[in-house]
Short mmCIF file of C-alpha atoms in Angstrom, two decimals:
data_model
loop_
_atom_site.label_atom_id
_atom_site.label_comp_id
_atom_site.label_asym_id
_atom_site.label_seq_id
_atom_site.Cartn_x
_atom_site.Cartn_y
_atom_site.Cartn_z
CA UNK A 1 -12.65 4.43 -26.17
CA UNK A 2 -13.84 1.20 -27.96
CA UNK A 3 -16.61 -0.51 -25.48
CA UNK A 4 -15.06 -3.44 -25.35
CA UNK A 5 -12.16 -2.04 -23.87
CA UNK A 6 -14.07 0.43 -21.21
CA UNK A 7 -15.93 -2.69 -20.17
CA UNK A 8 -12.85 -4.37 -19.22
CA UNK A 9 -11.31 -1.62 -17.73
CA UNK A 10 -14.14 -1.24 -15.46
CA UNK A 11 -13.96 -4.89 -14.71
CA UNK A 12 -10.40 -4.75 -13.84
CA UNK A 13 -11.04 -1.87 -11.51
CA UNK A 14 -13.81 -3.67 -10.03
CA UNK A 15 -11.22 -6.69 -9.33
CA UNK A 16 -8.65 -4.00 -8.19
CA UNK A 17 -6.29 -5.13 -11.13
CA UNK A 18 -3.50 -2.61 -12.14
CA UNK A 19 -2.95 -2.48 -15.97
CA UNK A 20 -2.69 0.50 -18.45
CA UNK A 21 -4.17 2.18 -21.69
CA UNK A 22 -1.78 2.25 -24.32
CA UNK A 23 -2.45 4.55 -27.12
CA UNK A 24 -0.72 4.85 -30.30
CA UNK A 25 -0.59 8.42 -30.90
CA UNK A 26 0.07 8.28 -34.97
CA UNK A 27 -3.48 6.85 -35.37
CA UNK A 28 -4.90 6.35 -31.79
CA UNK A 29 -5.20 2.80 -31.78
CA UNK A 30 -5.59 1.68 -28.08
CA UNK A 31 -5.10 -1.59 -25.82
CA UNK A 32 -5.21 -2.31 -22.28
CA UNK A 33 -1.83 -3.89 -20.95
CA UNK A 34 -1.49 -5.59 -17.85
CA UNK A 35 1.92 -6.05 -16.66
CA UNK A 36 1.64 -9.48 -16.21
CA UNK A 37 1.40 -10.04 -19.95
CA UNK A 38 3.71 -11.91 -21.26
CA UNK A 39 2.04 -11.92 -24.97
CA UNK A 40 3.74 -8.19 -25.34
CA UNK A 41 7.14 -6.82 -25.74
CA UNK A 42 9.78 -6.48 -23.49
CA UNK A 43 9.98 -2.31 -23.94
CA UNK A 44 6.52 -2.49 -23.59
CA UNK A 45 6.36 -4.32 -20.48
CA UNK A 46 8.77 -2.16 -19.24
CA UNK A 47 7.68 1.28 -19.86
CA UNK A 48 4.49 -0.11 -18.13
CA UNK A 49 6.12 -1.53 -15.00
CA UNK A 50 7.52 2.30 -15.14
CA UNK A 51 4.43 3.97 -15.47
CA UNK A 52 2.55 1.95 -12.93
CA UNK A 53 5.42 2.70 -10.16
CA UNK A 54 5.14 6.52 -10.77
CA UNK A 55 1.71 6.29 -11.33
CA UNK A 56 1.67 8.77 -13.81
CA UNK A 57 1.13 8.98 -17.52
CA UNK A 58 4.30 9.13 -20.01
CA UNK A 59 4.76 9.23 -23.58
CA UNK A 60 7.48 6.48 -24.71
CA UNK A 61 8.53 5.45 -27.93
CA UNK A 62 8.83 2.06 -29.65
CA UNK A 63 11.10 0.76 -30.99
CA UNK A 64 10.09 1.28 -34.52
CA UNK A 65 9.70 4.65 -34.00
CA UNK A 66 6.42 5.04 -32.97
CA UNK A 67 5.62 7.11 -29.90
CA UNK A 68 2.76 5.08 -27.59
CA UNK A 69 1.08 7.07 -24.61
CA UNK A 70 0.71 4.81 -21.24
CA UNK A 71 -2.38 5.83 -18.93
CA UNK A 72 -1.66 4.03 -15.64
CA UNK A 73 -4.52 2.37 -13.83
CA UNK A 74 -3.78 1.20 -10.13
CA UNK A 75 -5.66 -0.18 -7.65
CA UNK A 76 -6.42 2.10 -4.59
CA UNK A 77 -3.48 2.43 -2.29
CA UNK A 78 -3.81 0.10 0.62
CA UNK A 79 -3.54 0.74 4.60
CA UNK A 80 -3.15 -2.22 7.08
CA UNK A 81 -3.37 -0.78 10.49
CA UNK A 82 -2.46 -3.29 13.25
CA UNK A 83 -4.42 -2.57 16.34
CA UNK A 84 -7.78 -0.61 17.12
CA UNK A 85 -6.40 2.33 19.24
CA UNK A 86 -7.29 5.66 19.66
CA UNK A 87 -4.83 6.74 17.14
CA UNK A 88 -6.09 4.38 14.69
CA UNK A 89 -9.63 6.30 14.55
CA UNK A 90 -8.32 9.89 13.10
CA UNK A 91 -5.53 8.03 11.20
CA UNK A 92 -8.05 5.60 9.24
CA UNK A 93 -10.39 8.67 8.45
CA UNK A 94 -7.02 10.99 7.16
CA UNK A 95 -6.44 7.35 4.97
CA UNK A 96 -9.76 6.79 3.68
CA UNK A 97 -9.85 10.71 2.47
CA UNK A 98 -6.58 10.49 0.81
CA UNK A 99 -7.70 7.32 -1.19
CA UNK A 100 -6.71 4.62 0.57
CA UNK A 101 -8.30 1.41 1.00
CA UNK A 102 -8.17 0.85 4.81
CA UNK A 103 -8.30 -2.43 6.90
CA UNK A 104 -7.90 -2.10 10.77
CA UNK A 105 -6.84 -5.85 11.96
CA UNK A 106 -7.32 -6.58 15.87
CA UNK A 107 -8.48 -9.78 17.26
CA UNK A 108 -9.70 -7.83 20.54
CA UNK A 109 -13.41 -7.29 19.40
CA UNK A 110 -14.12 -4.98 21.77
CA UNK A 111 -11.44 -2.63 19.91
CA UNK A 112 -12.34 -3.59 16.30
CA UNK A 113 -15.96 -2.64 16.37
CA UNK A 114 -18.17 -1.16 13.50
CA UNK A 115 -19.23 1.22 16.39
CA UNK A 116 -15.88 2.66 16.84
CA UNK A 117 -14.72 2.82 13.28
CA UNK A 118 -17.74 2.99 11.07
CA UNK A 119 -17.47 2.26 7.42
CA UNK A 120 -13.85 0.61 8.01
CA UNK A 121 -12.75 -2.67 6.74
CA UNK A 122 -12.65 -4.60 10.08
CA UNK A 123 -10.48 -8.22 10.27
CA UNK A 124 -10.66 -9.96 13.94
CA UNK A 125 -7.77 -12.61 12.85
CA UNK A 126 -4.55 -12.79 14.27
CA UNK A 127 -2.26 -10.07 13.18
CA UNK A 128 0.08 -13.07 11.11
CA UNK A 129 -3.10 -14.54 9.74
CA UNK A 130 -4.70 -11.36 8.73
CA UNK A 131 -1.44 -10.36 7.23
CA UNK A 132 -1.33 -13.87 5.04
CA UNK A 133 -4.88 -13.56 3.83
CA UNK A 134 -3.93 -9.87 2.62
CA UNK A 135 -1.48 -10.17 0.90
CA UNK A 136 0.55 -6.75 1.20
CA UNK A 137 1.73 -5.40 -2.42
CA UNK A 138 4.10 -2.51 -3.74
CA UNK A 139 0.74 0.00 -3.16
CA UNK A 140 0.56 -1.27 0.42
CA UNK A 141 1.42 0.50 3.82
CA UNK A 142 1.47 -1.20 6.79
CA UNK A 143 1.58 0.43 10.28
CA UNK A 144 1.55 -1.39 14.00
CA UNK A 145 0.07 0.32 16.66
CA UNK A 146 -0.72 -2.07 19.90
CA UNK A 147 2.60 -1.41 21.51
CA UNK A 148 1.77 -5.54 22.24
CA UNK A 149 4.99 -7.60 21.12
CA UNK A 150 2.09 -10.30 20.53
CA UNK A 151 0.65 -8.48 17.95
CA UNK A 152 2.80 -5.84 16.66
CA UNK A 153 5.59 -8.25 16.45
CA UNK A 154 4.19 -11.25 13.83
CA UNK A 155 2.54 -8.52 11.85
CA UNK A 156 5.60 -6.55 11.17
CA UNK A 157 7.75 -9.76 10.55
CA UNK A 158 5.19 -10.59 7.50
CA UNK A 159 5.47 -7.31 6.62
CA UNK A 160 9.21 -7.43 6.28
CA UNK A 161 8.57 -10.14 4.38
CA UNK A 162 6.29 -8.73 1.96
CA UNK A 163 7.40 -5.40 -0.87
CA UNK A 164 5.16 -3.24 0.99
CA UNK A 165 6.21 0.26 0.32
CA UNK A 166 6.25 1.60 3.95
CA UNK A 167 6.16 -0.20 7.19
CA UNK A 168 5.42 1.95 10.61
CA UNK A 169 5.50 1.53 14.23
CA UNK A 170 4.15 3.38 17.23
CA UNK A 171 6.24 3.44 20.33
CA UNK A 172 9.01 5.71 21.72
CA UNK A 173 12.70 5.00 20.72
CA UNK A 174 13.30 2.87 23.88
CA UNK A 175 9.89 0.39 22.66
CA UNK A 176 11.57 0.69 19.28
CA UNK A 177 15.10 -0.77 20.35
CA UNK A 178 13.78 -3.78 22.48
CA UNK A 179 11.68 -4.00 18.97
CA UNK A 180 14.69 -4.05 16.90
CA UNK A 181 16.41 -6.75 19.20
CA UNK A 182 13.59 -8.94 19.17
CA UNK A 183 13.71 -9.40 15.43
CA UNK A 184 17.23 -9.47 15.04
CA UNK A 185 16.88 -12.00 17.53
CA UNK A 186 14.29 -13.46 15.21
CA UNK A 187 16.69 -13.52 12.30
CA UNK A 188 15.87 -10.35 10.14
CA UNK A 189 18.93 -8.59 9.20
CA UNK A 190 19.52 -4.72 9.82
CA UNK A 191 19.00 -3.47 6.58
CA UNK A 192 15.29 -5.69 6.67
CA UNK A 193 14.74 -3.75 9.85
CA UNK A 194 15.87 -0.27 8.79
CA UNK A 195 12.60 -0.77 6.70
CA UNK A 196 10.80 0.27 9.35
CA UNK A 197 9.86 3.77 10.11
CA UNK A 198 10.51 3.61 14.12
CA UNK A 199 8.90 5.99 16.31
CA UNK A 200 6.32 6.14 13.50
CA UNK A 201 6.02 9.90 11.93
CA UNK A 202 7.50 13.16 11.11
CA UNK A 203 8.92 14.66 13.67
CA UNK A 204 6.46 17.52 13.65
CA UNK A 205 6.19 17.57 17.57
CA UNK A 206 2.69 16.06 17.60
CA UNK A 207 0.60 15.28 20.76
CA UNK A 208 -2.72 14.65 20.32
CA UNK A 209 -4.10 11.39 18.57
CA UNK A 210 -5.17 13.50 15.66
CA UNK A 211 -1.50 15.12 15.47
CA UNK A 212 0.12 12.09 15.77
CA UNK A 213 -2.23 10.52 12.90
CA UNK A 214 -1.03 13.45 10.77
CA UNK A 215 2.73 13.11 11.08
CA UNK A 216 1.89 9.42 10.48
CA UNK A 217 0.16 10.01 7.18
CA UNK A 218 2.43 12.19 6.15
CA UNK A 219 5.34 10.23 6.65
CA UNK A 220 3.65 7.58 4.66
CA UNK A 221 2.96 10.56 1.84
CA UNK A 222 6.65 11.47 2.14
CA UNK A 223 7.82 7.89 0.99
CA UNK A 224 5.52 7.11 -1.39
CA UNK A 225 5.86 10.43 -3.54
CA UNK A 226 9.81 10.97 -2.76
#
C-alpha cells in the first residue's frame, strides 16, 4: 500500500472514521473511499455503504467492466450502558473483549467510579445529555439498566431517536409494560418501541449477574450478525 494512503488510513482510524480500500484488481490501483464522498460514483458509493453494513470484504464490478475489491474499515462497535449496576461490571468486560468501545453513563458517582469499573469510559451526565454528546450511530448498542424511570426512561427515548442497531432494557415483563406505556404516553409509536429488546437477553434462563451479562451480549451478537 502506497504511504500516503496507509498514513491516512491510520489517521482515519485514529479519528474512528469508517471508509474503505478499494482496489482495482486488473492492475491494483488502490483508493480509500469514505462513504460520505460525494466526488465518486453512485455504484461506488453504494457497494461501499454495502460493504460497510456487512462489514465484510466483497468483490463488485463497475460498470465498465472492471471488477474493484472493497476492504471495509469501521470504527469499533460502540456500547452505551445506562446505569453502574452490578450487571454492568461483567457485561462491560464481555463488551470490551468482544471489541467494543464501552461507555458506562450514571450521574450517581458513587456507582460510576474508576474503582468499580477500571479502564471503562466513565460519563457522570444525565442519561439525555450523555446520550446527546454521544451521538449513537448504526455500530452503536445501547442498553438501560437502572430500573429508574428517571434515567432509563430519557436515555432510551434518545435512543429511539437515534439508528442505533440494538436498544436493551433490564427489568421483568411487568417493569417492561409500565415502560412501554410511559412512552407511548410520551408519543413514540409501537413499532418505535418494538425496537426495544424488553426483558433484555436470550432467554437462556440466566441468574447470576455474569449469566445475565451473557444472554445480554449475546442478544446484542444475535442482532448485529443476523
Amino acid at each position: 500500500m502506497d504511504a500516503g494512503l496507509l498514513n491516512e488510513l491510520v489517521r482515519a482510524r485514529a479519528e474512528k472514521r469508517a471508509l474503505v480500500l478499494a482496489t482495482r484488481l486488473t492492475d491494483g490501483i488502490q483508493k480509500l473511499v469514505y462513504p460520505s464522498d460525494k466526488s465518486q460514483e453512485s455504484w461506488l458509493i453504494n457497494a461501499i455503504h454495502e460493504v460497510l453494513s456487512s462489514d465484510k470484504g466483497a468483490v463488485v464490478t463497475a460498470p465498465d467492466g472492471t471488477e474493484w475489491f472493497l476492504n471495509p474499515f469501521n470504527p469499533p462497535l460502540r456500547l452505551i450502558l445506562v446505569g453502574a449496576v452490578h450487571i454492568a461490571q461483567p457485561l462491560a468486560e464481555i463488551a470490551a473483549l468482544t471489541g467494543y468501545d464501552v461507555t458506562l453513563v450514571d450521574p450517581r458517582t458513587s456507582f460510576a467510579s474508576a474503582e468499580r469499573f477500571p479502564g471503562m469510559t466513565l460519563m457522570t451526565d444525565w442519561p439525555d445529555e450523555a446520550m446527546t454528546a454521544l451521538a449513537p450511530d448504526t455500530r452503536t448498542a445501547i442498553v438501560t439498566l437502572t430500573h429508574d424511570p428517571k434515567l432509563d426512561d430519557p436515555a432510551l427515548k434518545a435512543a429511539l431517536a437515534s439508528p442505533a442497531f440494538y436498544i436493551g432494557a433490564l427489568g421483568s415483563k411487568k417493569t417492561h409494560a409500565a415502560r412501554v406505556a410511559r412512552l407511548a404516553e410520551a408519543g413514540f409509536a409501537e413499532s418505535d418501541i418494538a425496537r426495544i429488546h424488553g426483558p433484555v437477553g436470550l432467554g437462556i434462563g440466566a441468574k447470576s449477574p455474569a449469566e445475565i451479562a451473557i444472554s445480554i451480549m449475546a442478544e446484542i451478537t444475535e442482532t448485529l450478525r443476523t
